[in-house]
PDB file of C-alpha atoms in Angstrom:
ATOM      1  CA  UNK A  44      10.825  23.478 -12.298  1.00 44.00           C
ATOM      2  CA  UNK A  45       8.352  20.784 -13.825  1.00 51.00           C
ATOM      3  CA  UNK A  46       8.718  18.713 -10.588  1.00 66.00           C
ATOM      4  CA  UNK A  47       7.384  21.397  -8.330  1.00 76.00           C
ATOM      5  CA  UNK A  48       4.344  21.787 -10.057  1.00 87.00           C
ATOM      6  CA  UNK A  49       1.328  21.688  -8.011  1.00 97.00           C
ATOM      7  CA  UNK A  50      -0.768  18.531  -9.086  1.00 98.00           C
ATOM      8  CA  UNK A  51      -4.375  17.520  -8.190  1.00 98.00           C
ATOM      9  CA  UNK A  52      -5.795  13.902  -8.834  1.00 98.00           C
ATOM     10  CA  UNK A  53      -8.960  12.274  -7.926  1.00 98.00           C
ATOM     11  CA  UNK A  54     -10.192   8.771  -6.518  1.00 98.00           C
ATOM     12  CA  UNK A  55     -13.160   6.655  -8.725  1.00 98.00           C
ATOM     13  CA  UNK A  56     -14.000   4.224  -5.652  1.00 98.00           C
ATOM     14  CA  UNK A  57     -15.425   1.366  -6.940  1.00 97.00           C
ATOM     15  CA  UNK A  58     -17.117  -0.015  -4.045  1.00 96.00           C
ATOM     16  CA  UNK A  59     -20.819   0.940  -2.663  1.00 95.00           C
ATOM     17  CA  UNK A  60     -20.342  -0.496   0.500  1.00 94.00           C
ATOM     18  CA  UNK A  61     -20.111   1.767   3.746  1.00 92.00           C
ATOM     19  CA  UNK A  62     -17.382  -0.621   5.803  1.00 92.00           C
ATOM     20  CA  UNK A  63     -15.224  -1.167   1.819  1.00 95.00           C
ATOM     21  CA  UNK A  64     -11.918  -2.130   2.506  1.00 97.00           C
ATOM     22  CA  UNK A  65     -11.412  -0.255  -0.701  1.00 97.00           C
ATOM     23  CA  UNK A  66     -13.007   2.875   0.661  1.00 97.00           C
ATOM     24  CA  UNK A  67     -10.231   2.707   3.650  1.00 97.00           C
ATOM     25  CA  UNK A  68      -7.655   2.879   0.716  1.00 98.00           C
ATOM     26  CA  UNK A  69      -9.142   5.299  -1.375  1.00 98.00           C
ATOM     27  CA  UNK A  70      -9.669   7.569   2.168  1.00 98.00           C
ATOM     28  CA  UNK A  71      -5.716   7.500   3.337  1.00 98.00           C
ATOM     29  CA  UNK A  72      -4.332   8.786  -0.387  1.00 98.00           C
ATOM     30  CA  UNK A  73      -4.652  12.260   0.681  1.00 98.00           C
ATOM     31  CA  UNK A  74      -2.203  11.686   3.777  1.00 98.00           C
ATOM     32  CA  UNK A  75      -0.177   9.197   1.366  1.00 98.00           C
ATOM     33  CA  UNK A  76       0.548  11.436  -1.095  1.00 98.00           C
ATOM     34  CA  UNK A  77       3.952  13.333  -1.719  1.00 98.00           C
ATOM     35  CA  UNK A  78       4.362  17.022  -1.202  1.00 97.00           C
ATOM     36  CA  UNK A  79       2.802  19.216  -3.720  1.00 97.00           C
ATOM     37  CA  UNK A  80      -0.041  16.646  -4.426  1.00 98.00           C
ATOM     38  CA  UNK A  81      -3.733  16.866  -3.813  1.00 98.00           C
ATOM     39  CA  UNK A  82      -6.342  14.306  -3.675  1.00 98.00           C
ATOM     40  CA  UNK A  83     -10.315  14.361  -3.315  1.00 98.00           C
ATOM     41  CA  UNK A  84     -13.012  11.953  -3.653  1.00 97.00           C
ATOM     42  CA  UNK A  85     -14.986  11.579  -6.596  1.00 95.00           C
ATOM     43  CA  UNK A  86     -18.517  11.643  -6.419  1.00 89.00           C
ATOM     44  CA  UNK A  87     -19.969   8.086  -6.001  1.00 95.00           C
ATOM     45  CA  UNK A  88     -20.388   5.408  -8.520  1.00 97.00           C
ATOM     46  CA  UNK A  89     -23.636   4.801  -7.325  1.00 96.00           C
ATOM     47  CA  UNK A  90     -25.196   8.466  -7.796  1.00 95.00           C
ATOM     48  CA  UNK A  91     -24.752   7.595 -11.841  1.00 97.00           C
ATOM     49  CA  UNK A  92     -28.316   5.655 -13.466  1.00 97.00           C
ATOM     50  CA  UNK A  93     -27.442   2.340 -15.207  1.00 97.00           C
ATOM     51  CA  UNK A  94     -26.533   3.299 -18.648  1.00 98.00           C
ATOM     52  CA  UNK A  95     -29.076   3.220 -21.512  1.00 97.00           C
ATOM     53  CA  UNK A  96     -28.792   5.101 -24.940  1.00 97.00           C
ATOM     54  CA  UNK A  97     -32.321   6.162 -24.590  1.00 97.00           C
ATOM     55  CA  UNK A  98     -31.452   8.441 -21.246  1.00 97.00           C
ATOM     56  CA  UNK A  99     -28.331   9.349 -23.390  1.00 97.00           C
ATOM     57  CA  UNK A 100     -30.214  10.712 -26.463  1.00 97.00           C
ATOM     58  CA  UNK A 101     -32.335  13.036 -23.668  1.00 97.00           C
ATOM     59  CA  UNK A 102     -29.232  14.576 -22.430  1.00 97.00           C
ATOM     60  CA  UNK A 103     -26.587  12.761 -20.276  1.00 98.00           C
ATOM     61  CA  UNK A 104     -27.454  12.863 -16.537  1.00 97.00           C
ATOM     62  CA  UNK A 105     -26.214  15.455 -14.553  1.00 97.00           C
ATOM     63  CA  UNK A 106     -24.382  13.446 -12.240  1.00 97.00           C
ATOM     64  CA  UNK A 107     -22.303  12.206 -15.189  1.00 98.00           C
ATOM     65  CA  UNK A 108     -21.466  15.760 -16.247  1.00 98.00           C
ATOM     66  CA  UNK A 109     -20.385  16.565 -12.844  1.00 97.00           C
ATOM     67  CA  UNK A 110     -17.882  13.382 -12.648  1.00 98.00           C
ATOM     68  CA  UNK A 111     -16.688  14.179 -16.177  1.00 98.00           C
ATOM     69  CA  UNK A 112     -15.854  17.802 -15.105  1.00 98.00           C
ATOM     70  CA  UNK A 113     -14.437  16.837 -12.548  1.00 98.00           C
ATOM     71  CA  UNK A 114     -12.198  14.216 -14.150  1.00 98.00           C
ATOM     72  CA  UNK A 115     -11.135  16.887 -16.794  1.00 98.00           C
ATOM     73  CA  UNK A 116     -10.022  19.577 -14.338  1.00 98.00           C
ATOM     74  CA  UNK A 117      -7.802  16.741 -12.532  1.00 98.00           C
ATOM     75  CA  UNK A 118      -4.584  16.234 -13.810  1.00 98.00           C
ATOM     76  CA  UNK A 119      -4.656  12.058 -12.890  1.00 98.00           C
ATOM     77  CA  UNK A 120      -7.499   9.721 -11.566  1.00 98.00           C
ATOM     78  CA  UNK A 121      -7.014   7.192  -8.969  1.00 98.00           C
ATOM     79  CA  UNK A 122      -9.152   4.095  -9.172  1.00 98.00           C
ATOM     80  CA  UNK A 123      -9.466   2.152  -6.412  1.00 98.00           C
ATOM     81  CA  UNK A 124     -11.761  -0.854  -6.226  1.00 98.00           C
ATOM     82  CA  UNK A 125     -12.515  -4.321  -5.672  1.00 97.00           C
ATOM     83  CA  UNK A 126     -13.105  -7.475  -7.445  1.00 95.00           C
ATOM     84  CA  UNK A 127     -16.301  -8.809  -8.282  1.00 94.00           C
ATOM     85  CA  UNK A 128     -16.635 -12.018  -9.980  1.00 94.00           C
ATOM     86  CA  UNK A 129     -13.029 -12.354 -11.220  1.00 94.00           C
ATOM     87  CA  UNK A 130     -13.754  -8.197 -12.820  1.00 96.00           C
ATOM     88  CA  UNK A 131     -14.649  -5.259 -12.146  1.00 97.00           C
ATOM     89  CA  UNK A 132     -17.594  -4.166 -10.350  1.00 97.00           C
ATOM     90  CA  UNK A 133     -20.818  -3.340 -11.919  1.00 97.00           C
ATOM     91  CA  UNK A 134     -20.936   0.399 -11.005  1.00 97.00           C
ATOM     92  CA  UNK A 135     -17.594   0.862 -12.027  1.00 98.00           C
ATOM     93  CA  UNK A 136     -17.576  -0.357 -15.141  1.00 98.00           C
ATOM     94  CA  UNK A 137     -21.403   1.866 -15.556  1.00 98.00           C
ATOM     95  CA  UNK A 138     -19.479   4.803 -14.606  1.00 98.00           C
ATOM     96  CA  UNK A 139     -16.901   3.825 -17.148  1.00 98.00           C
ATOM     97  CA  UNK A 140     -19.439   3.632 -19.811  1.00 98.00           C
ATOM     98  CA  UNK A 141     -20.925   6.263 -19.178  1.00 98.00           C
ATOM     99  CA  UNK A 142     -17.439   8.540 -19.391  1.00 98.00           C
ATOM    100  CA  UNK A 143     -17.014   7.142 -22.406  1.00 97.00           C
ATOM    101  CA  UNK A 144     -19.851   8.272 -24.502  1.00 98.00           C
ATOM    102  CA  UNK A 145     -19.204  12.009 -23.601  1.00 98.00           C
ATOM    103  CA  UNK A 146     -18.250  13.580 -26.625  1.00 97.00           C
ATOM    104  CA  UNK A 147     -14.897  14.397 -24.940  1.00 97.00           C
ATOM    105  CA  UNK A 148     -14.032  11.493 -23.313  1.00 97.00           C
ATOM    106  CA  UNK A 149     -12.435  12.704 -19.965  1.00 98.00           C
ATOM    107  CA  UNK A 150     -10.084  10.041 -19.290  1.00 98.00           C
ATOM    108  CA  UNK A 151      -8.940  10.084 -22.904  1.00 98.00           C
ATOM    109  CA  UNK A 152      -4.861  11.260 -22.513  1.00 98.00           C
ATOM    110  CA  UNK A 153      -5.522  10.939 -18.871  1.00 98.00           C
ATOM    111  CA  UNK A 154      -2.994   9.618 -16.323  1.00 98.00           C
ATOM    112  CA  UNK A 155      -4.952   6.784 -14.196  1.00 98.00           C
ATOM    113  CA  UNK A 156      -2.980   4.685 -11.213  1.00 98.00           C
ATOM    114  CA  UNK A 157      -4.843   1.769 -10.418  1.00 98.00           C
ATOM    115  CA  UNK A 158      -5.487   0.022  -6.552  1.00 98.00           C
ATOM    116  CA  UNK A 159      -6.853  -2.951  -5.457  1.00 98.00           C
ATOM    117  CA  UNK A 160      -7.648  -4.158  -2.434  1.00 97.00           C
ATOM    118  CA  UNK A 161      -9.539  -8.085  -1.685  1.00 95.00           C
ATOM    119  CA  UNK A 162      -9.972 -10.651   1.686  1.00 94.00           C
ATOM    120  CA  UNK A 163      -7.625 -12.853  -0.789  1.00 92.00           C
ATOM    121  CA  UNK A 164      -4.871 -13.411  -1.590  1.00 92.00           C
ATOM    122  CA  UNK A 165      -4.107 -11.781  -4.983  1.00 92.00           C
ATOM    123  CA  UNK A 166      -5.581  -8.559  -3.990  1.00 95.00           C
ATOM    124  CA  UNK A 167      -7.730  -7.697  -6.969  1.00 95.00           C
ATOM    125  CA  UNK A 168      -5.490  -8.521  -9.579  1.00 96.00           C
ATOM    126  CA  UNK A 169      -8.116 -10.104 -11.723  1.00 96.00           C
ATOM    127  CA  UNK A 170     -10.014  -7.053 -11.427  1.00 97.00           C
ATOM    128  CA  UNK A 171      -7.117  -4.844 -12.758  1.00 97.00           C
ATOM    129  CA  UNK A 172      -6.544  -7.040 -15.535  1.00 97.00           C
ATOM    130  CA  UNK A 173      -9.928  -6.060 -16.659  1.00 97.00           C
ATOM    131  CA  UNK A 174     -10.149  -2.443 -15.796  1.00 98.00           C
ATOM    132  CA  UNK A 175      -6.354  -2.021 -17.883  1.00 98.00           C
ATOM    133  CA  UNK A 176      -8.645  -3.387 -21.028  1.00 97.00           C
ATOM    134  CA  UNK A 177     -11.199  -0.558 -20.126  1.00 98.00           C
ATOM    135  CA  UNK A 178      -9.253   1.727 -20.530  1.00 98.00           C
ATOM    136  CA  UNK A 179      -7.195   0.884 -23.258  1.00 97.00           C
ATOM    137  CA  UNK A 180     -10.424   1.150 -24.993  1.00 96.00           C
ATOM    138  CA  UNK A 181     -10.788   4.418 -23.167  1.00 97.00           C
ATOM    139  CA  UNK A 182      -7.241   6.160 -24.595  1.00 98.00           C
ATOM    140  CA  UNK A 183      -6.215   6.690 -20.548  1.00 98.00           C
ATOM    141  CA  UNK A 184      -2.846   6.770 -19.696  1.00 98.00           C
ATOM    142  CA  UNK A 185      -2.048   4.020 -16.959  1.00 98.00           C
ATOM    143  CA  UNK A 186       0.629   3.739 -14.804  1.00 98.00           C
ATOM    144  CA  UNK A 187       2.453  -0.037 -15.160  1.00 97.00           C
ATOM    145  CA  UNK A 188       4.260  -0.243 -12.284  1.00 97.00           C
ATOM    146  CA  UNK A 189       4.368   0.115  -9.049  1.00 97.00           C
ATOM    147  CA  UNK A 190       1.035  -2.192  -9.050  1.00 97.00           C
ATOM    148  CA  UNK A 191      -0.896  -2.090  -6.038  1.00 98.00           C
ATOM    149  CA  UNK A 192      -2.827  -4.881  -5.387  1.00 97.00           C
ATOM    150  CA  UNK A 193      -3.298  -5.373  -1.178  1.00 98.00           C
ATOM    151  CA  UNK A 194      -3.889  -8.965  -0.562  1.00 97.00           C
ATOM    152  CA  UNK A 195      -5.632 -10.054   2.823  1.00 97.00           C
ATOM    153  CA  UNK A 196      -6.632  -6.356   3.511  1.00 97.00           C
ATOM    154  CA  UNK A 197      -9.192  -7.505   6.310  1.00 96.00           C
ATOM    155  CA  UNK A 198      -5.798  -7.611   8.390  1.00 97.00           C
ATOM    156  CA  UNK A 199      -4.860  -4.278   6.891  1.00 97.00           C
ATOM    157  CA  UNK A 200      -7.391  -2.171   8.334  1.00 97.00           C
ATOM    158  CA  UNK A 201      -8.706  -1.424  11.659  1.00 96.00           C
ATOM    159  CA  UNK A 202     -12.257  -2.910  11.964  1.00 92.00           C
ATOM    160  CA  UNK A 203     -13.599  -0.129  14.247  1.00 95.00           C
ATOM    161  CA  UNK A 204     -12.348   2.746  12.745  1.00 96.00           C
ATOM    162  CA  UNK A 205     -12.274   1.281   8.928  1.00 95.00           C
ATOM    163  CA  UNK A 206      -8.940   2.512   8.438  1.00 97.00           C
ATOM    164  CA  UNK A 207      -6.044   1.379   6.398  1.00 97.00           C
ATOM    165  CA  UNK A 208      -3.767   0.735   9.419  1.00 97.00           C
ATOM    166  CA  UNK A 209      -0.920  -1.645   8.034  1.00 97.00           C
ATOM    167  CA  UNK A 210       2.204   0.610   7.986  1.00 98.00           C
ATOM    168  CA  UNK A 211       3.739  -1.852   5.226  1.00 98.00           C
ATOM    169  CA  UNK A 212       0.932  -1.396   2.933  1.00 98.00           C
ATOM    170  CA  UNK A 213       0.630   2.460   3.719  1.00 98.00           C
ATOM    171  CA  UNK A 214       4.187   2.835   2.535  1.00 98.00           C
ATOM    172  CA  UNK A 215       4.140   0.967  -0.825  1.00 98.00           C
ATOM    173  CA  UNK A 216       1.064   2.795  -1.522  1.00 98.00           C
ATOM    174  CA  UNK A 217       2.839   6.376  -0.750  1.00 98.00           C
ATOM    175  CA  UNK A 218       6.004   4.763  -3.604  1.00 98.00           C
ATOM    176  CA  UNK A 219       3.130   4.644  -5.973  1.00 98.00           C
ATOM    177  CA  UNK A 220       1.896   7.754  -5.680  1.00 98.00           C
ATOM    178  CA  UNK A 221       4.915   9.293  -5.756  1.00 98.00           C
ATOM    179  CA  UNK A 222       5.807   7.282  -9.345  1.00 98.00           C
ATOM    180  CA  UNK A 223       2.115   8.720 -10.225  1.00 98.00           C
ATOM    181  CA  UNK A 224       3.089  12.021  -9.570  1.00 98.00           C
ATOM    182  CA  UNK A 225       6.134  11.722 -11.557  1.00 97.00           C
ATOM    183  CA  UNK A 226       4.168   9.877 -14.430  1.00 98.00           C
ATOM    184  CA  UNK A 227       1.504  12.676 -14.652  1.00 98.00           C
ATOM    185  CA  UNK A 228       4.080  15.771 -14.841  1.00 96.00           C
ATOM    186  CA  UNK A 229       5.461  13.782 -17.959  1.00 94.00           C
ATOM    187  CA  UNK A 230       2.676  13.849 -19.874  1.00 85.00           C
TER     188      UNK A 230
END
């Protein structure tokens, strides 16, 4: 039955910063997600050099390979990340450039679900808006709708333990994932 199938995804966390109220989102998917679904951590943005076609003609870094590989053996990617400056963050959209000079492109056909999470009020959306041109550009395949876009997260998660504690939010979060489950089995 195509709905039983095991599937595996991946988070790209967007955020460098130890206490990231995006890194509390990105770290509850695993207990969020519906039965029969996986998901693990990429590596970090910030392990990936700024992008420059002179390191690229030497070979692409290793680090790169390794997220790429990782991307390809996935069968969706979560991103989850903040917004910077009305976009997306630097070392997300470096990863992001970087993934796309690979001669296979690994989020080309690739299911992506995006998250956002900000002290504001619109949660990111700004930054979505952005990242959807990305990876347009990119040939992924993005889930519309549920959105999730957590406004005024600082009351969302605990401060001590940097967990997303908000059972609200937890739940809408667990309806997207199950609509990204559902959305990666039909492709």
């Amino acid at each position: 039955m195509p709905d039983s199938k095991p599937l595996h995804f991946v988070t790209l966390l967007g955020s460098l910063r130890h206490g990231s109220y995006n890194g509390a989102i990105a770290r509850a998917l695993p207990a969020l997600a519906p039965e029969g679904v996986s998901i693990a951590p990429l590596g970090s943005v910030g392990d990936l050099p700024i992008y420059d076609a002179d390191v690229q003609a030497g070979g692409f870094p290793a680090a790169v390979l390794a997220m790429a590989e990782t991307i390809t053996k996935a069968d969706g990617v979560i991103i989850v990340t903040p917004e910077y400056n009305y976009s997306v963050p630097g070392g997300l959209k470096n990863a992001l450039d970087w993934l796309s000079r690979l001669p296979a492109p690994p989020l080309a056909g690739k299911p992506v679900a995006i998250q956002s999470a900000s002290p504001g009020l619109v949660g990111g959306a700004r930054a979505q808006y952005h990242l959807r041109q990305i990876l347009v550009f990119l040939d992924a395949f993005v889930l519309n709708k549920p959105e999730v876009m957590v406004g005024q997260v600082i009351n969302k998660v605990d401060a001590t333990t940097l967990e997303l504690s908000d059972q609200a939010t937890r739940d809408f979060i667990a309806g997207q994932l199950k609509a990204f489950a559902a959305f990666a089995r039909r492709r």
